[in-house]
mmCIF file of C-alpha atoms in Angstrom:
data_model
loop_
_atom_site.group_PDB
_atom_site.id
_atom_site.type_symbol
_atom_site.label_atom_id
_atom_site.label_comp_id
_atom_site.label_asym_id
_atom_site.label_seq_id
_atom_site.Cartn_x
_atom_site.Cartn_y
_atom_site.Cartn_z
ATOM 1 C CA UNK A 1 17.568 -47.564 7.734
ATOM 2 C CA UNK A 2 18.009 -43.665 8.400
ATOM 3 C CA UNK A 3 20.548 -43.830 5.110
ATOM 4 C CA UNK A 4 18.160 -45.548 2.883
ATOM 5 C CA UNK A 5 15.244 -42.747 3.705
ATOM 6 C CA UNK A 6 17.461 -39.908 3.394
ATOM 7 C CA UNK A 7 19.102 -41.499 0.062
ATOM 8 C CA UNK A 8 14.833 -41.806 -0.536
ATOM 9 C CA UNK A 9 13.613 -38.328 0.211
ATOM 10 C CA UNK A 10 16.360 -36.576 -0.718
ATOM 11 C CA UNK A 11 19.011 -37.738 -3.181
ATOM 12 C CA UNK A 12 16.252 -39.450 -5.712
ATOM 13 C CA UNK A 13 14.734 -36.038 -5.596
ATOM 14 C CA UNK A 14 16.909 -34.276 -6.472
ATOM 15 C CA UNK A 15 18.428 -36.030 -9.265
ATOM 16 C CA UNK A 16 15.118 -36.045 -10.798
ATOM 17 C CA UNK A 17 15.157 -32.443 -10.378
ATOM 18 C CA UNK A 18 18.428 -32.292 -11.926
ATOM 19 C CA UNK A 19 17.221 -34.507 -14.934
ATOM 20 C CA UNK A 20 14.146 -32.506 -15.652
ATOM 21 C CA UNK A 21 16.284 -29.795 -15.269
ATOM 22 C CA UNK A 22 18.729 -30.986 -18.453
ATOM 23 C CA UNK A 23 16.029 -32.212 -20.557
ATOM 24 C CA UNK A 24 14.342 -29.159 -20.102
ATOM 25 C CA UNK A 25 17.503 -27.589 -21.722
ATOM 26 C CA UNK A 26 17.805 -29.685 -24.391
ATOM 27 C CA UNK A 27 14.017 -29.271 -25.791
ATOM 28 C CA UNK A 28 11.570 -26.549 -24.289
ATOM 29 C CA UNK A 29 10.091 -26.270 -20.254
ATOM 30 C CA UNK A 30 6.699 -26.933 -22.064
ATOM 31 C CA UNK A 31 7.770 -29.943 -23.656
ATOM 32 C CA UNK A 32 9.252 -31.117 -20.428
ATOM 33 C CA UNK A 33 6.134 -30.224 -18.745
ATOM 34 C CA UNK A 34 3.980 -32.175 -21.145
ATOM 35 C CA UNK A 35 5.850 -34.874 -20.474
ATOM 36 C CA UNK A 36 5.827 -35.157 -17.185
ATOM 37 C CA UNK A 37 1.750 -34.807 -17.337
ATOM 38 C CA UNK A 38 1.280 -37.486 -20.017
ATOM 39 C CA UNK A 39 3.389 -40.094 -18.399
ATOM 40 C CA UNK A 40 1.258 -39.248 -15.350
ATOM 41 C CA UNK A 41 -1.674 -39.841 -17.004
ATOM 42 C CA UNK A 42 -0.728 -42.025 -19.364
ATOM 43 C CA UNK A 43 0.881 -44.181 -16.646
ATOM 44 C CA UNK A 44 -1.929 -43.976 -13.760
ATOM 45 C CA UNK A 45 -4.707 -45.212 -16.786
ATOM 46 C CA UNK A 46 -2.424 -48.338 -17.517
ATOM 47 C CA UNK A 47 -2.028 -49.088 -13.946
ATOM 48 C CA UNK A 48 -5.537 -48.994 -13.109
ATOM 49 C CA UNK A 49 -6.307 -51.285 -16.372
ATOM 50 C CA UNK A 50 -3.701 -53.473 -15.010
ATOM 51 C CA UNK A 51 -4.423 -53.474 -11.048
ATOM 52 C CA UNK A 52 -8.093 -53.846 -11.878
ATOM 53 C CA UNK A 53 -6.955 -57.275 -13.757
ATOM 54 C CA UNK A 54 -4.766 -58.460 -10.946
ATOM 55 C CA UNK A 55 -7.521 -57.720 -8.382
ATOM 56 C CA UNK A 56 -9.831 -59.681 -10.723
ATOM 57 C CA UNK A 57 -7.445 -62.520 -10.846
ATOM 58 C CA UNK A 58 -6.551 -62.713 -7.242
ATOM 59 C CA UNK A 59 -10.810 -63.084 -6.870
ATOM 60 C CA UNK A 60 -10.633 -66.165 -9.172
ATOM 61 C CA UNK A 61 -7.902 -67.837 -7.024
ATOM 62 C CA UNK A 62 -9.908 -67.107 -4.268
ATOM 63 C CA UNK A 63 -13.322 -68.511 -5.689
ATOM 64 C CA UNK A 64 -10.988 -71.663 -6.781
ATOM 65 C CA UNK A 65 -9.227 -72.315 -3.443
ATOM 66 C CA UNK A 66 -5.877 -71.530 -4.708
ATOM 67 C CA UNK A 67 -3.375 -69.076 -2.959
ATOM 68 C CA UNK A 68 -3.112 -65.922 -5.046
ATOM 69 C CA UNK A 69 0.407 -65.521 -3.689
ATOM 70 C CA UNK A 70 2.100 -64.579 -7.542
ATOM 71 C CA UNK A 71 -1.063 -62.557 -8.689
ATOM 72 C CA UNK A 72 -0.523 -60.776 -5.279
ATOM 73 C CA UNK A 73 2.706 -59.604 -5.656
ATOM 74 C CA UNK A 74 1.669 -58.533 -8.895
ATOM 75 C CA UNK A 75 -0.875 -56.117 -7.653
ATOM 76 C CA UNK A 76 1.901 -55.008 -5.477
ATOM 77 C CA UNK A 77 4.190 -54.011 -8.341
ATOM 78 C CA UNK A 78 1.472 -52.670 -10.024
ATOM 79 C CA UNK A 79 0.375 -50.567 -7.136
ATOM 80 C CA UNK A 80 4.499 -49.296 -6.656
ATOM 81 C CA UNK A 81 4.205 -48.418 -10.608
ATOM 82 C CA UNK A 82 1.537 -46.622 -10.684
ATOM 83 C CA UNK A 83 3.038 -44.810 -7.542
ATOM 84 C CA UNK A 84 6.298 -44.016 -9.752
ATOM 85 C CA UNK A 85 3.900 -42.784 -12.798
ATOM 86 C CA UNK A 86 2.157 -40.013 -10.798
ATOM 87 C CA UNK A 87 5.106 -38.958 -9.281
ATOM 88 C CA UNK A 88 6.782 -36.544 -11.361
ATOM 89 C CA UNK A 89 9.980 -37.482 -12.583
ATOM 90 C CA UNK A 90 12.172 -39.281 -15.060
ATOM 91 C CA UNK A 91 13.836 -41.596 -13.252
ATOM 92 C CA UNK A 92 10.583 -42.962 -11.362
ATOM 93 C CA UNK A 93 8.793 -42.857 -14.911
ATOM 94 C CA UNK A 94 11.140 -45.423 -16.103
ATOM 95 C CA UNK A 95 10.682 -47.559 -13.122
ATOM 96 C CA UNK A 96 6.995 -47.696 -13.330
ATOM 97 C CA UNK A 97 7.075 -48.303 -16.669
ATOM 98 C CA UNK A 98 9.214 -51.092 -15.828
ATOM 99 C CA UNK A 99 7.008 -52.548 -14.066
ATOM 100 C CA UNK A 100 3.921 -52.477 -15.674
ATOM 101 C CA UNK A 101 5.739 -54.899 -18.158
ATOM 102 C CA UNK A 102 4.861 -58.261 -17.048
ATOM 103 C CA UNK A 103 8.197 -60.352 -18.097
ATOM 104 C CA UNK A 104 9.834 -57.919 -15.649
ATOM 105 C CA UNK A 105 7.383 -58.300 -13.452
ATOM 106 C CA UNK A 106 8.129 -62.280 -13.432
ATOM 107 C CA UNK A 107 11.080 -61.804 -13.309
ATOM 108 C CA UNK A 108 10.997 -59.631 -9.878
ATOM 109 C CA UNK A 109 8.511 -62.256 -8.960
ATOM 110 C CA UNK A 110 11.564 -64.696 -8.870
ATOM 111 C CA UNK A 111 14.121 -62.110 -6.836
ATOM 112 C CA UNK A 112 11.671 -61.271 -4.695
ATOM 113 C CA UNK A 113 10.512 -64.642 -3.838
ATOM 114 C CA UNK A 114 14.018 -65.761 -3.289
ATOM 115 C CA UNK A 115 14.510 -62.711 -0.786
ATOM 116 C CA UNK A 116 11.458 -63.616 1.029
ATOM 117 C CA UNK A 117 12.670 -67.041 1.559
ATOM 118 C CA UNK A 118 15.959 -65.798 3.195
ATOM 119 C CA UNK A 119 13.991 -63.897 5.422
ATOM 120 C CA UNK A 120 11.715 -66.396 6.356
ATOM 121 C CA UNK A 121 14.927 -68.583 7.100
ATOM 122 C CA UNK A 122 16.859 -65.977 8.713
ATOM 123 C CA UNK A 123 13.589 -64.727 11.029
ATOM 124 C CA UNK A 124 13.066 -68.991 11.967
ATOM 125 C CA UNK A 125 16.739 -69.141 12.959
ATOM 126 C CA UNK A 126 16.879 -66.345 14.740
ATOM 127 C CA UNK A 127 13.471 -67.453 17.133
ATOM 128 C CA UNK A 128 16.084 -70.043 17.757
ATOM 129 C CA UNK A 129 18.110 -68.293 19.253
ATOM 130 C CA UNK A 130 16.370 -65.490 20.870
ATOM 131 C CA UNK A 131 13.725 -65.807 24.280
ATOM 132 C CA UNK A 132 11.845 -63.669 26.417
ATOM 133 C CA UNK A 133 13.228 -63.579 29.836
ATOM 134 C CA UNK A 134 10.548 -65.829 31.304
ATOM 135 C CA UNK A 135 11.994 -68.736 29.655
ATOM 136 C CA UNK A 136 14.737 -70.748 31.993
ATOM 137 C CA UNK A 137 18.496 -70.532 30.518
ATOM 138 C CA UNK A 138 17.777 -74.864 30.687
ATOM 139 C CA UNK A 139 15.168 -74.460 27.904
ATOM 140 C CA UNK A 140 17.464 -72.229 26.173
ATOM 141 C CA UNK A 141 20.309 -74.781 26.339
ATOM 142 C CA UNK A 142 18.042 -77.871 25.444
ATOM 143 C CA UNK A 143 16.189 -76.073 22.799
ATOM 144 C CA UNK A 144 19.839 -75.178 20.755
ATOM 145 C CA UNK A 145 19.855 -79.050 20.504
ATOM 146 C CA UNK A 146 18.681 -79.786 17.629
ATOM 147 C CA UNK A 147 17.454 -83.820 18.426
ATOM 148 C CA UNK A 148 15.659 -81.892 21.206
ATOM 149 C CA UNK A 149 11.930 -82.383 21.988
ATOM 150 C CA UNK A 150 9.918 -80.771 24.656
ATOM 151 C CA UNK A 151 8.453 -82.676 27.690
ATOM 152 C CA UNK A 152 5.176 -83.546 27.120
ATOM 153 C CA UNK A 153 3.560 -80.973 29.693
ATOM 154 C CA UNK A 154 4.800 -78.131 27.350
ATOM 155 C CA UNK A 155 2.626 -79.386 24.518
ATOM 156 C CA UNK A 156 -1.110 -78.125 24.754
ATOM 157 C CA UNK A 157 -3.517 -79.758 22.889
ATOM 158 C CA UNK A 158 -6.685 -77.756 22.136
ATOM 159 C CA UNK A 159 -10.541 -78.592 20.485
ATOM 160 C CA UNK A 160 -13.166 -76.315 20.373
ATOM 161 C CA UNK A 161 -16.809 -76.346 18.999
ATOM 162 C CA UNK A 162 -18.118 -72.890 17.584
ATOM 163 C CA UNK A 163 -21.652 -71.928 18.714
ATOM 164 C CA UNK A 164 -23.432 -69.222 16.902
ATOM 165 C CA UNK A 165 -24.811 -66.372 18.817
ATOM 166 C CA UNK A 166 -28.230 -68.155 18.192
ATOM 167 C CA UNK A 167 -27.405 -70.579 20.273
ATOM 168 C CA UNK A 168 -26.054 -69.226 23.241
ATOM 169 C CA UNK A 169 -29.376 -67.261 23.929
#
């Protein structure tokens, strides 16, 4: 985790350094400078456009009842673009460019999805295996069985009626 922020903060810096560096060689510092700015700009207006339409989608899948679990992650990738667009930088232009494109947006959508669902397999797999120390090493055992149910005074069964501060008084 300590590699992968000091690859972030320090590496990817500096090799956009270097690469504004060399394109500013090869034209003009003010045309790299322009550059940088209209991307910025250019690049925070289309993300706003865009996140403005995914929020407005993920309120319509609301209003409907569905989950907005796809437009979601959309807004995500649009919010992570529009990060890369203000940042200054060739390299993290590209990027969020990238993914303000919605077919490579989908297509992340699919990657990321699948990643989720290893996690979500891995973490349920793992609360197997893993207990606090309050629970008896003969839980632990039966519980690693997988035909194993729990007594029936381990189960709690819970209703509940809501009463409105109107009520109470």
């Amino acid at each position: 985790m300590l590699l992968r922020l000091f690859l972030l903060f320090t590496i990817i810096p500096l090799a956009e350094l270097w690469l504004l560096l060399w394109f500013s060689s090869l034209t003009s510092p003010v045309v790299t400078f322009g550059l940088v700015l209209v991307t910025g700009i250019l690049g925070a207006w289309l993300a706003r456009k865009q996140g403005s339409q995914a929020w407005r989608k993920i309120q319509q899948h609301m209003v409907q009842g569905q989950p907005p679990t796809g437009v979601l992650l959309d807004g995500l990738m649009i919010l992570i673009a529009g990060a890369f667009l203000i940042t200054p930088g060739i390299m993290t232009d590209m990027v969020g460019f990238a993914l303000l494109i919605p077919p490579v947006r989908e297509l992340l959508k699919v990657r990321v999805g699948e990643w989720l669902k290893q996690r979500a397999l891995m973490q349920v797999r793992s609360q197997n295996t893993f207990y606090t120390s309050a629970t008896h090493f003969q839980d632990f055992q039966q519980s690693s069985d997988p035909s194993y149910t729990p007594p029936e005074e381990d189960i709690i069964d819970v209703e509940f009626t809501r009463k409105d501060s109107s009520e109470t008084e």
